């Protein structure tokens, strides 16, 4: 297990280094000269002012030198200064990140609990009416873009019924939960359908295996067979898919935050792109890559605990 962890950490560090360089180069190659955005007022654009700004932000240095200075600052906890907000990027992220993490946490609870429950119900009634309704309903939900779902939820539950606020993230624990309920539902619905299908498929496969048939022949009850043999042995693929979905959500709240007017990391990314705030864009993209890698690494470490055979194969390789 320790060797597996070291290999995962080494691969994570290497991937993060490569990703950070790609992010930096991509922003560097973006259309437009960052100097013009830094100076702001066109009347202040003079050769002397341009040279001073380039020197201040190291834009007069070669690309690899700029990247080295940026990476060195990140290693020391300095993500740079926002061109638009004129404050440290780390302060901007620390003020926006809790809202995004709360939204993702609420959506994760919804798609895990409801998705697994619907998948179990569908697998146990395979070929029946409940299976058809669940499969058809989840397929339809998965085919609708999440921004369309978000607009529909706002129209019905916020504007017409007035059960929930139209926009904002709320203040306090209760207020935040109430404000983020509709965004969490909109974010979770598509993932709920995916988890439901994966749960159903893996449980259907497990139900045909020999040890399940043996348990039935010994007279073991249906609920005991499902919980001890079928669902337990199906957890590996389900947990893996839940982890990958969660990792994608950490980097995919932009649309939902924009629709509901939530001041999260995704909304900050849109604002930074529109204002050409390159330092903030770089930091947010790096956060998304890091969050995805951390979650997927945790899934890789949890999976052997659910299925010891994978740990044996990892140690042999």
Phi, psi and omega in degrees: 000321179294320179295321178297318180296318179296319178296318179295318179295318178298316178294325180293316179297316180296315179297320180295320179296315179295317181296319180297322179292318179297317179299315182296315181294321180297317177293322179298324183271001181296150180298146178097149179265120181299338181298320181295326178284329179289323181286321176085267185296121181302333181292340180270000182280101175232159179304321180293317180294320178298316180296322180293318180293319178299319179291322181296320182259014177061025180283351177271000180269160175298160185303314184293328177291318177299317180295319180298318178295319179295314180295322178297319178296321179296318180297335178262011178083011180256107180271004180098185181241136179292130177293322187275313184273345180055046174211161183303140180296324180299324178292321178298314181294319181294334178277335183261333187297318180303323180295314180296317180295322177295316178300314181294321179297316179296317179295323180295316177301317182295309186286334177286308183295307183288321181296313179294319180298314179294323178295319178296314180298321180292319180292321182288337179248035185306129181084353182267185183292318180298320178298317181294317180295316181294314181296315179294318181294315180291325177295318179296314181299320182291337182276348181268127178301145185294334179288330175291318176299317181298314179296322178295318178296319178296315182298318186276304191272339180258315184275311185277305182278335179059037177279331183228157177294155181285319185210172178095168181250356175078169179235141182080168185294309182295318179296321180292318178299318181293318181291328185265002181296307180297315176301321180294320178296315180297322180287329187272337190300312179298320179290325178302317179297319180295314180296322178299316181292319179295317179299314180299314184296315181292324179290322177298319178295319180293327182293341181265359182282161188295321184292333176287319177296323177295320178297321177295321181293334178278000177085017179292139182296158182300315182296320179295319179297317182296312186284320186275329188243308187285301184293320181299317180282351177267354186295328183305298178299325181293314179297320178299314181292322177297319179295316179295323178294317177298317179299319177294325178295322180301334180251007187230034180265005187302311184295313183296317179295325179291318181295318185266005178061043181265131181275070179250190182293321180297317178294322177297324178297316179297315179298320182291324177293318181294329181261006180056040178273083191296323181298320179290317179300314179300316182294319181292317178297322178294321176299317181297317178296314181296317180298318179297316182292321180296315181295315180294326176293320177297321177296318178298327181280329181282326185304315178299333178290334177274330180221101184296339181296325178293326178292320178296317178295324180293318181292326178290327180279000000 
